[in-house]
XYZ file of C-alpha atoms in Angstrom:
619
model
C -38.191 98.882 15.838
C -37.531 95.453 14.565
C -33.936 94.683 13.672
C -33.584 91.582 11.259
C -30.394 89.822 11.242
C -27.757 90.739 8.690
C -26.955 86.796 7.795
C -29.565 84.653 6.934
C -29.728 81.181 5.627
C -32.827 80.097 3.777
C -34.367 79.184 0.614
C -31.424 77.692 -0.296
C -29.525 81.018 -0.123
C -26.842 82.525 2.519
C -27.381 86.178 1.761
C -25.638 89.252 3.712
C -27.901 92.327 3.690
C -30.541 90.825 1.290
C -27.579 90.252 -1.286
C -26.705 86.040 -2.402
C -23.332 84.921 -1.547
C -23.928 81.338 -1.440
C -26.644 79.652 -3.475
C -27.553 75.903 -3.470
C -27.541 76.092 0.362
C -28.233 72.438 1.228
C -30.873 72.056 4.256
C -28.304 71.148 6.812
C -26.820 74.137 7.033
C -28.159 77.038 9.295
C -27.415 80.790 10.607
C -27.487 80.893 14.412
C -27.456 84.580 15.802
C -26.295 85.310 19.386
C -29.049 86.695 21.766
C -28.922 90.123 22.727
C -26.042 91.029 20.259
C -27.551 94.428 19.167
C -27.940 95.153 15.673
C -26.871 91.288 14.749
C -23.937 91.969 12.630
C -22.570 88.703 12.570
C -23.858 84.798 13.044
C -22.307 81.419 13.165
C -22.860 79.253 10.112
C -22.686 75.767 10.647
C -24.108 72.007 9.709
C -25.748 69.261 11.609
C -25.573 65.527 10.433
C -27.237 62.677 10.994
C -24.615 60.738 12.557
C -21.522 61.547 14.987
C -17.845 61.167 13.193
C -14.520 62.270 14.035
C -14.280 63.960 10.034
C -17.093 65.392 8.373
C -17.425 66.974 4.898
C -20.281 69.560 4.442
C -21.439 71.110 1.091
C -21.991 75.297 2.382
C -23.286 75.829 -1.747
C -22.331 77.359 -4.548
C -19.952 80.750 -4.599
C -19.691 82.331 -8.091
C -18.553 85.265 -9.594
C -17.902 87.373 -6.690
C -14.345 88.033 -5.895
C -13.073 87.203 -2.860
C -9.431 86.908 -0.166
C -9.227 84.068 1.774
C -6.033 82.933 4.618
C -5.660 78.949 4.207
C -3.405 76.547 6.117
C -0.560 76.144 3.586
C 0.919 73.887 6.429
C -0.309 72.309 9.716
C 0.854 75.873 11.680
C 0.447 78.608 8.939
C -1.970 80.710 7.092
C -1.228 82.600 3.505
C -3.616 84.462 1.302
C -5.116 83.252 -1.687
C -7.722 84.772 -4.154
C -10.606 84.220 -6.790
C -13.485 84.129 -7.369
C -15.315 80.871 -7.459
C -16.023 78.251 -4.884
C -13.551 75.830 -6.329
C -11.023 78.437 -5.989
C -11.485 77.997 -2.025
C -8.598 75.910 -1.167
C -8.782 73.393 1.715
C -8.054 74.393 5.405
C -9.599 77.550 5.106
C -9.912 79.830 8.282
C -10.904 83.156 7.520
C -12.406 84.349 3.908
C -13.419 88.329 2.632
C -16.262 87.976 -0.049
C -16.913 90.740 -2.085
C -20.556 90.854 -2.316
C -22.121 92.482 -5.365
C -24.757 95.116 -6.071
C -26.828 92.236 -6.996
C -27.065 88.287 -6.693
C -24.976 86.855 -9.393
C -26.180 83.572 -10.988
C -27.335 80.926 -8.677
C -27.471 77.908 -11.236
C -23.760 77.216 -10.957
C -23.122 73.936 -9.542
C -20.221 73.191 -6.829
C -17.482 70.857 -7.547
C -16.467 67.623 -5.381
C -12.623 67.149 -5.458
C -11.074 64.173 -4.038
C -8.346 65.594 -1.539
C -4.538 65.361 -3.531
C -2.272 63.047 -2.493
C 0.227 63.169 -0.027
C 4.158 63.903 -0.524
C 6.189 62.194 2.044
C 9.439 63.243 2.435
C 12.392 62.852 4.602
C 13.503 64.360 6.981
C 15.606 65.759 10.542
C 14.104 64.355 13.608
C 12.210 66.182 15.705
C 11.029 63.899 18.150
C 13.398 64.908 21.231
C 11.375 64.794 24.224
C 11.676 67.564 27.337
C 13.661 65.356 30.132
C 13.126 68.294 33.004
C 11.815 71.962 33.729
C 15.305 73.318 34.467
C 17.833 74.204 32.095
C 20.610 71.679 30.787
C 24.369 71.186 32.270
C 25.092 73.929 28.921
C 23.529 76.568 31.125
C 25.000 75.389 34.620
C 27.113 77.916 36.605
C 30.580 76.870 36.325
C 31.720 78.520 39.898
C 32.090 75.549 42.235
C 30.998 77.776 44.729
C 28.108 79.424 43.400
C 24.928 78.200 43.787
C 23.063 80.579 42.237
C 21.078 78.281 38.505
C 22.698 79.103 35.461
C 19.729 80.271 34.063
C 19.024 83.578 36.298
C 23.273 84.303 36.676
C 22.240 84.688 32.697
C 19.557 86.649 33.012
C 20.482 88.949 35.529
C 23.716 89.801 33.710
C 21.965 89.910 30.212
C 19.670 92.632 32.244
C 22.086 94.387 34.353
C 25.595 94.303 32.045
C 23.288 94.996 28.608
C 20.374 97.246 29.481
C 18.365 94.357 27.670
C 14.671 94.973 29.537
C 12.889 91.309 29.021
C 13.911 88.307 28.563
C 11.622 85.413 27.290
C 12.091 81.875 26.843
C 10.948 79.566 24.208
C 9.112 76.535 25.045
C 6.460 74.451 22.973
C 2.889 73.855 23.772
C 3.679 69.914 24.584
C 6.435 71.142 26.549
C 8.827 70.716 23.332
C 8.991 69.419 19.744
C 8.565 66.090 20.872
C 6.214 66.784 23.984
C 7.340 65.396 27.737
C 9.305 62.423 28.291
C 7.299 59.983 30.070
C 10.281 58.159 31.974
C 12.022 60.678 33.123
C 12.933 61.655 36.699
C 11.099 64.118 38.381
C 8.385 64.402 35.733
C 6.423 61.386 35.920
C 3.922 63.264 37.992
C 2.142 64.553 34.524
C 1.273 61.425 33.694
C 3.048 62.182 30.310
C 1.957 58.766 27.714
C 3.226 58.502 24.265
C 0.557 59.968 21.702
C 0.794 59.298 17.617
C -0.481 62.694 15.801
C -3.285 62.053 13.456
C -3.648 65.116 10.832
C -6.811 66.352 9.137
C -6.910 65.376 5.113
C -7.146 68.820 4.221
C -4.023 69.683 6.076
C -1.954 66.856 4.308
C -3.554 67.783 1.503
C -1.053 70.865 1.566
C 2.049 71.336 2.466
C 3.520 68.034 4.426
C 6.045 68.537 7.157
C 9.313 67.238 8.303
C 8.362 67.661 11.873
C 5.082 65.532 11.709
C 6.856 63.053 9.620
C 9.124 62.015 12.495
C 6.636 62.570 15.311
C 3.759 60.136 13.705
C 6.251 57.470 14.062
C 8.268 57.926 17.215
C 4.979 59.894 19.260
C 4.640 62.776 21.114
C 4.890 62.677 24.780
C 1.766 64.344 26.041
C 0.969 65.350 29.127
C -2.635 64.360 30.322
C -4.898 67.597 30.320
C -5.823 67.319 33.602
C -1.974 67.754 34.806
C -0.978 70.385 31.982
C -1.867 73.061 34.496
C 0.465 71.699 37.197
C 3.200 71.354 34.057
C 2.622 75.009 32.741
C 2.704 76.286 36.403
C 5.949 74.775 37.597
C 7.819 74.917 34.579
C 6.888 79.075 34.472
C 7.114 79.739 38.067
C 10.943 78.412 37.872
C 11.410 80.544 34.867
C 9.708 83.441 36.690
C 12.401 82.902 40.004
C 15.362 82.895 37.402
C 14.057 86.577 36.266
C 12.488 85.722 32.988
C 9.657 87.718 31.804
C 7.579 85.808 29.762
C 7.333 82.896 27.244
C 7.109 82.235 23.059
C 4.484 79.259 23.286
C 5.244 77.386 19.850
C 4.316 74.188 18.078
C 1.004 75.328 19.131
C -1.211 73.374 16.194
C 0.181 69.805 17.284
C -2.830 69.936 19.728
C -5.152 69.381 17.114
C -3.416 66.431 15.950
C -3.654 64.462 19.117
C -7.334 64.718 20.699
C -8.280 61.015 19.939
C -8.913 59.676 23.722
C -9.755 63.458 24.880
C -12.974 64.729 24.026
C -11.608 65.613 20.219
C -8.813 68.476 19.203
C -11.048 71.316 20.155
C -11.620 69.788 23.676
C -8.033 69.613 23.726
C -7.313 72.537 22.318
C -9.150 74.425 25.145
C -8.145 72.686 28.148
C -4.335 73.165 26.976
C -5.071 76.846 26.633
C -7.159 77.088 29.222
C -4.021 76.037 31.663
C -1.656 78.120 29.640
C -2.944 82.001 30.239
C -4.194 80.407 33.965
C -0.163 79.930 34.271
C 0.935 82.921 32.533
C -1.253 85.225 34.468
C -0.605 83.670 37.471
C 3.524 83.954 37.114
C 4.281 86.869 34.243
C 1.931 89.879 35.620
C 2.377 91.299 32.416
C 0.589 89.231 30.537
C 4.105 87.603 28.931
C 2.804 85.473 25.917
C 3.595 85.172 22.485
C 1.757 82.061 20.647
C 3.195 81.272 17.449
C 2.672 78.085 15.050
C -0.834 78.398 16.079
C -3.314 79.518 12.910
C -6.210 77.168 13.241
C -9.745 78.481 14.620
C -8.879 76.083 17.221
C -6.488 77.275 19.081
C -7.550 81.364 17.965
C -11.130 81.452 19.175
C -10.044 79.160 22.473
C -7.139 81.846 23.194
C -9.232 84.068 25.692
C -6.302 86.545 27.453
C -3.064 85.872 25.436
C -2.840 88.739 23.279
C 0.166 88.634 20.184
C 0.221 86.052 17.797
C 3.078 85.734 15.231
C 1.412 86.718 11.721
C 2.945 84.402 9.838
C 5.644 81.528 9.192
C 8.925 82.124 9.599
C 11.941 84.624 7.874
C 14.039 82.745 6.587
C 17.485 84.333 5.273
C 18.829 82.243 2.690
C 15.468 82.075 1.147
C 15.279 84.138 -1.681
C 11.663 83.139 -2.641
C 10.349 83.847 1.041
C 10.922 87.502 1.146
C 8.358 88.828 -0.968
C 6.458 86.353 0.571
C 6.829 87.101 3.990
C 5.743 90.475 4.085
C 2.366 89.897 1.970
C 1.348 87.068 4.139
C 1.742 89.157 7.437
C -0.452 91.754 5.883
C -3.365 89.866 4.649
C -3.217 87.874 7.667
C -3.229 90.762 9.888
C -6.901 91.513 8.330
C -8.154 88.233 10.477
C -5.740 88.286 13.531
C -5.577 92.147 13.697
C -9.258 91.508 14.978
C -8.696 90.703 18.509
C -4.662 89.912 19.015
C -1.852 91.877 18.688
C 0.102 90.365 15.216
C 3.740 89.771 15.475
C 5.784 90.038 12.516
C 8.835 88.095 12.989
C 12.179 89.173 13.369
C 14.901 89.579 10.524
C 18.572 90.663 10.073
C 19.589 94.064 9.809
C 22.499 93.249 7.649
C 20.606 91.555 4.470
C 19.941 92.020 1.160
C 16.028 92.148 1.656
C 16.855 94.232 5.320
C 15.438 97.669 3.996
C 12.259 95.865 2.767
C 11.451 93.893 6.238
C 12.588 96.874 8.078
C 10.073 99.332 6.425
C 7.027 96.697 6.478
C 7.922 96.301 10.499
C 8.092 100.025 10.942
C 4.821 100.439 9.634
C 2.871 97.491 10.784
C 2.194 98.340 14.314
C 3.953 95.202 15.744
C 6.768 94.676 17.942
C 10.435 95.067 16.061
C 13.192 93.144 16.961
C 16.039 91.434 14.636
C 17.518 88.096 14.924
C 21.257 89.595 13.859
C 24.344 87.319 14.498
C 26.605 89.488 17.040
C 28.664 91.679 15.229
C 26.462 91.512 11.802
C 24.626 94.910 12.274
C 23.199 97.861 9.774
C 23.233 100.253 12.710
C 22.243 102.762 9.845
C 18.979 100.540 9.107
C 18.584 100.166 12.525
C 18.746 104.000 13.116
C 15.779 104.178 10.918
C 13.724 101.389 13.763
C 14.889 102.784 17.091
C 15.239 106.058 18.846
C 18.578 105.934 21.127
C 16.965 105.240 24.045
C 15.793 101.719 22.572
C 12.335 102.463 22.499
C 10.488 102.807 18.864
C 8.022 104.540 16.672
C 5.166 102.294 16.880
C 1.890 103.049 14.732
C -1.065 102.516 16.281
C -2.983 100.064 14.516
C -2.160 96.462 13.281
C -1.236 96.936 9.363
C -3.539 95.839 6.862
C -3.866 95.955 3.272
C -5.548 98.897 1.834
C -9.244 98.585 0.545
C -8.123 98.217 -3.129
C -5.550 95.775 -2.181
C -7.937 93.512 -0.769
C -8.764 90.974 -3.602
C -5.924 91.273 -5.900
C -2.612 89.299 -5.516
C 0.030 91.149 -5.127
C 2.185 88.647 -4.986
C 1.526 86.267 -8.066
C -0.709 88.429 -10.680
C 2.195 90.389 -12.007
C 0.305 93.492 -12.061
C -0.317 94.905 -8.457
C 1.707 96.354 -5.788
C 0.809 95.156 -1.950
C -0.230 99.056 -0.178
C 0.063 98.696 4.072
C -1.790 101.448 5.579
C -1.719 102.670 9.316
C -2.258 105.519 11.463
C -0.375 107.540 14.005
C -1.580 110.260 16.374
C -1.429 112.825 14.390
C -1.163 111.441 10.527
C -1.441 107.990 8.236
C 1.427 106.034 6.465
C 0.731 103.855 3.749
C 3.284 101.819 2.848
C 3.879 100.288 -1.025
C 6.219 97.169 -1.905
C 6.673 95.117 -5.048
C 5.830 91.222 -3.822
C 5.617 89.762 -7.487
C 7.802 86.788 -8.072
C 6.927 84.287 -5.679
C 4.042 82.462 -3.839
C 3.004 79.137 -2.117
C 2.521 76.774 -5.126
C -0.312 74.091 -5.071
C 1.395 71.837 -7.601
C 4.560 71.524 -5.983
C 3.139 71.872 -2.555
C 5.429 74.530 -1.129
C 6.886 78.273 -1.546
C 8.905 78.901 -4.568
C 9.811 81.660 -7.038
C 7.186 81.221 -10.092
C 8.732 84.617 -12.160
C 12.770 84.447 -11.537
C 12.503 88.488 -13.170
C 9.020 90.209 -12.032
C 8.691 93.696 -14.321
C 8.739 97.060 -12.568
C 5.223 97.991 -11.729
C 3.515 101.518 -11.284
C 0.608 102.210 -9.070
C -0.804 104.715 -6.919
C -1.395 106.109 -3.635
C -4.454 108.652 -2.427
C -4.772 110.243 1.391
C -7.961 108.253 1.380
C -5.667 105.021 1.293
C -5.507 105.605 5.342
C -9.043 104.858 6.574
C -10.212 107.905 9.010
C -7.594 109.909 7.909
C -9.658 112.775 7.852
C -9.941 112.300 11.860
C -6.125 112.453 12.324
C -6.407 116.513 11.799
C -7.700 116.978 15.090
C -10.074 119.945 13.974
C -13.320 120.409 12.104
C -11.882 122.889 10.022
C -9.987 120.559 7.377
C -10.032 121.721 3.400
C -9.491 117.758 2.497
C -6.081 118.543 1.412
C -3.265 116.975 2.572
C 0.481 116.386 2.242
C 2.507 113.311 1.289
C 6.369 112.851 2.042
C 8.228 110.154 -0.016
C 10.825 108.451 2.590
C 13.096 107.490 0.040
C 12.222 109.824 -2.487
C 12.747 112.663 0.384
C 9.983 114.329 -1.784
C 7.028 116.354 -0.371
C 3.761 116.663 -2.181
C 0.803 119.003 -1.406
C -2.465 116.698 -2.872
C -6.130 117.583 -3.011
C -8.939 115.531 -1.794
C -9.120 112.592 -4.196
C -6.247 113.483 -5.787
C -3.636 110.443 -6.416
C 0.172 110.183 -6.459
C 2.063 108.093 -8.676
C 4.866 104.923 -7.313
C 6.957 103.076 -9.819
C 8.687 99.461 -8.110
C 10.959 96.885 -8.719
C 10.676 93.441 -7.484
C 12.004 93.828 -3.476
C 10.914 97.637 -3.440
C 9.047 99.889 -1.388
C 8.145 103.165 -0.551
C 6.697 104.684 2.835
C 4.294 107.435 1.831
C 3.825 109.773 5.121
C 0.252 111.466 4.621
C -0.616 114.476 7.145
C -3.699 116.021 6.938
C -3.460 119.826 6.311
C -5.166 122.092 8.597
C -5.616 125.927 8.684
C -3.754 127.588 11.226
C -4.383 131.321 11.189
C -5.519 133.378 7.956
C -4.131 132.285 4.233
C -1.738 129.780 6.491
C -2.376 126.052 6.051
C 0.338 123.430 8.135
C 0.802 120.049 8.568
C 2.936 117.790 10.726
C 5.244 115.171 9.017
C 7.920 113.857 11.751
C 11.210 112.722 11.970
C 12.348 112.095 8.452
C 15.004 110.081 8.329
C 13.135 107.243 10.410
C 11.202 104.814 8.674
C 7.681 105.619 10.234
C 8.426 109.085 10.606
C 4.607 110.458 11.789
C 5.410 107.892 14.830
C 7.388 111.018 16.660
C 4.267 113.463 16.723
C 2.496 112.667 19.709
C 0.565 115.800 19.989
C -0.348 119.041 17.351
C -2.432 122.276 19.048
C -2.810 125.370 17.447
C -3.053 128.895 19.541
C -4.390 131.530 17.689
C -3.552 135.238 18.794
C -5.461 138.614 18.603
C -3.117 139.545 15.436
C -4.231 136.509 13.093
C -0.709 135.169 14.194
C -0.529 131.605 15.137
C 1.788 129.555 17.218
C 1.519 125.504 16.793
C 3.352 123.470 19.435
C 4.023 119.923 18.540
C 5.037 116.934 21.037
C 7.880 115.104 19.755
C 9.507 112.153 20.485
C 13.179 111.019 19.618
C 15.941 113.238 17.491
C 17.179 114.198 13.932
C 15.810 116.155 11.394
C 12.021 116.887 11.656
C 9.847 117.933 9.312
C 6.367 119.632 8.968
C 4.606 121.363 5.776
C 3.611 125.050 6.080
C 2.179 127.001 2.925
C 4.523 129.950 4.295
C 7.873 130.928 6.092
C 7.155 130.591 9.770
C 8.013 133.404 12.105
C 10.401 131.301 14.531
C 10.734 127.944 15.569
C 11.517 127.027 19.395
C 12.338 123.750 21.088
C 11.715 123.555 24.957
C 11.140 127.137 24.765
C 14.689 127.949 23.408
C 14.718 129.485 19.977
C 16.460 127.389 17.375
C 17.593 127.610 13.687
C 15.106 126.072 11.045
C 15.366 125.872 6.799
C 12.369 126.604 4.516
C 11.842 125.224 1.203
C 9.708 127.838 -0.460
C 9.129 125.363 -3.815
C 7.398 122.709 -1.528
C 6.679 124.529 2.041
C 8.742 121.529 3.955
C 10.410 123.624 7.276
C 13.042 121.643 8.659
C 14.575 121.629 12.682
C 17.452 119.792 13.554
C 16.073 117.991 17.110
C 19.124 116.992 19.875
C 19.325 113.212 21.163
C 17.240 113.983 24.644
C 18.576 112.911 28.040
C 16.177 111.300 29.188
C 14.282 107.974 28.020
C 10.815 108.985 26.263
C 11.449 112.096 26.476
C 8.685 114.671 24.770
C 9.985 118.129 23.226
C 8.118 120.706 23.103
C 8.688 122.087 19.632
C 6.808 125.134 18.684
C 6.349 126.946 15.062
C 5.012 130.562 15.121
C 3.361 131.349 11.895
């Protein structure tokens, strides 16, 4: 059997199975497949020229008429979505884009368009050219017992551990050591031959947003430290962080490296060798792996990134913001559909006690990425946190990174004024999809920054289906599934039995959301259908069913035990009133809604951390 690439280049055409994406495809350009790859699913585009420069501007053709979702550098460190359906929709520093191809090639006479890149807005701004002066922390962490010698740092840790049941502590550093990089005069350091560097950006990335920190730093420099001593930098500076009893490191300001590869081989040479000595360091000193990058969405830095695995999604929450909100949580999702690939996304903290709390809770509950919150001591929702974390601190994590769902994928959902923004995700045992209003606000090109463009979005109604959670049909566990399945309304509190293709309606203001909790129904013994839901009141309530079996006996009765995690009051759909219900063997009390088959159980906080009930329902 021959197998013929997917992606070719020629005849002036890039075409995906047969079908034109790209037409005018100047002769430069070429499709390079890797050897041995199997069916050849994928290929590297790319351009020769006829002479080497450090900046290069290639004509790829002509895209028309075919919709399509692309993540762009709005800033030097961060990618948003943004969608159309033209070429001269593409805007510049473009890292990842989703074409829609059609049933057949559109019309290939369109020409492309050569724009001049847009000037640059310099503004003013705070300084952020301090310089790291040591690997040790600073006289505002030093023990203040004239007889202890025990470093501030680790007394701080220990008792952070031991006093507050916190489990890790990480540290923040940047990639250049700090904002600013490594100061190259002082004491103890001068053995990484740190030397003043002057960051040169790309034109397409000052062709976007401009930023206070590379204002300051392209005038005062960045102290960087020489590539072939970052290794003995990363290593000392982690292995003292490692003795104090700190368990990994947020690696930020990651994107400077591009800025600064003149006299090194170029930013991607750079790049490499800085990450290259990074995961050799954190391997080497945090055996779990202990690495978040962040600042860091160029294809530089992502395909050079071999072992560190989370990646914050997107740029930062920012409280007093009220145009970043809406924002926030669409970027993280469409941005999840490139990072989602191969690292684990982080979705940035938020506070618990905030207007927009409920709406960053639910997207982090359902998103599949760590969840913590950036509170101010004593400035707590404990009830919104109740709905993130069981008691013993642990949480209900999906199991997938979030992404938008299939007909979210080229419309804006957060400047069109028509569509809602649908999450989906999977747990053991069922799929959540959740739905939020985004409308209002967005990363302007004119004014070169994030700001609200519709100060009173309309409510908007849309829908949701079962099929909205890819392989949901899987999550049943059995061959023996009717297509039906249930969907619980968090905040409704509403269940709803649907058929196979059947949608359900969702009507949302601007700022909010529904979690829709869809279980696959599955026949359980004669005329008796039953589904799983969770714990209800939490905000990714499937999270707590870790386990469904189904014994069948001799009568046609059936029992089906569940593995639960965590406490309150569960829920599961059954098309009749069950027999009993039994937790840890122990018979308990249970309510029946005959109108909408939800049986309810009232589950104890457990004594132990993780622990698994065994909760059974005899039907």
């Amino acid at each position: 059997m021959t197998v013929t690439p997917q992606i070719t280049v020629s005849d002036g055409r890039l075409a995906v199975r047969g079908r034109t994406v790209l037409s005018g495809v100047p002769d430069n350009i070429a499709a390079a497949h890797a050897a041995g790859a199997g069916l050849v699913d994928g290929a590297f585009v790319g351009a020769t020229a006829a002479e080497a420069k450090s900046h290069h501007v290639f004509t790829f053709g002509t895209l028309r008429d075919c919709r399509f979702m692309c993540l762009f550098r709005f800033k030097l460190w961060w990618m948003t979505q943004r969608m159309g359906t033209s070429g001269r929709d593409v805007p510049l520093e473009t890292q990842f884009i989703l074409i829609e191809v059609p049933a057949a090639a559109g019309n290939d006479d369109d020409d492309s368009e050569n724009k001049e890149d847009p000037s640059v807005a310099v503004q003013e701004g705070a300084q952020f050219a301090s310089r790291l002066t040591g690997i040790k922390e600073n006289t505002k962490f030093q023990s203040k017992h004239d007889q202890d010698d025990t470093p501030g740092l680790k007394r701080l840790v220990e008792e952070t551990k031991k006093e507050h049941g916190v489990k890790s502590v990480y540290v923040w550093h940047a990639m250049a050591g700090y904002w600013g990089g490594v100061k190259p005069s002082a004491a103890g350091m001068e053995h990484y031959e740190s030397a003043l560097a002057y960051p040169v950006q790309s034109p397409g990335v000052t062709g976007n947003q401009p930023d206070i920190v590379m204002d300051s730093l392209s005038v005062l420099g960045l102290g960087l430290v020489h590539p072939r001593k970052v290794y003995n930098f990363y290593d000392e500076l982690h292995a003292y962080l490692a003795a104090c009893g700190v368990d990994g490191v947020k690696v930020d300001v990651q994107n400077i490296v591009e800025t600064l590869g003149a006299g090194h081989g170029g930013r991607v040479a750079l790049t490499r060798a800085y990450h290259r000595a990074l995961e050799a360091s954190v391997a080497r000193n945090f055996p779990d792996n202990g690495c978040i990058s962040c600042m860091c969405h160029n294809t530089d830095m992502l395909y050079s990134a071999k072992q560190t695995a989370v990646v914050r999604a997107s740029d930062d929450f920012y409280p007093r913001d009220p145009a970043s909100h809406t924002v926030h949580i669409s970027s993280v999702a469409y941005n999840t559909l490139f990072l989602g690939e191969f690292m684990q996304p982080d979705w940035d903290m938020f506070h618990s006690l905030h207007p927009a709390a409920e709406y960053h809770g639910a997207a982090r509950a359902i998103g599949g990425c760590p969840i913590y919150v950036s509170d101010k001591p004593g400035n707590h929702n404990f009830d919104l946190l109740k709905k993130l974390v069981l008691p013993d601190g642990s949480v209900l994590r999906a199991q997938l990174p979030g992404r938008p769902t299939r007909d979210c994928l080229f419309s804006d959902p957060a400047r069109d004024g028509a569509s809602l923004l649908k999450i989906w995700n999977m747990n053991k045992c069922a799929g959540v999809v959740g739905v939020f209003n985004c409308q209002g606000a967005g990363w302007c090109r004119v004014v070169k920054k994030t700001r609200i463009h519709d100060e009173a979005p309309g409510t908007l109604t849309g829908s949701v289906r079962a099929e909205d959670v890819e392989g949901i049909a899987q999550a049943a566990g059995t061959d023996d599934r009717g297509g039906d399945a249930v969907v619980y309304a968090h905040r409704a509190g509403e269940l709803v039995r649907l058929p196979r293709g059947a949608t359900l309606p969702v009507t949302l203001k601007r700022l909010e959301y529904e979690l829709f909790h869809v279980c696959p129904i599955r026949t359980v013994a004669p005329d008796v259908s039953f589904a799983p839901i969770g714990l209800l009141h939490m905000f990714n309530a499937g999270g707590a069913v870790e386990e469904c079996t189904v014994k069948t006996d001799e009568d046609d009765k059936a029992t089906v035990a569940l593995r639960v995690r965590g406490c309150g009051r569960f829920g599961a759909y059954c098309s009749r009133r069950p027999v009993k219900c039994s937790l840890d063997s122990g018979d308990v009390e249970f309510g029946y809604n005959t109108e909408n088959g939800l049986v309810t159980v009232d589950v104890p906080v457990p004594e132990k951390d993780m622990y698994r009930w065994t909760l059974e329902i005899r039907v």
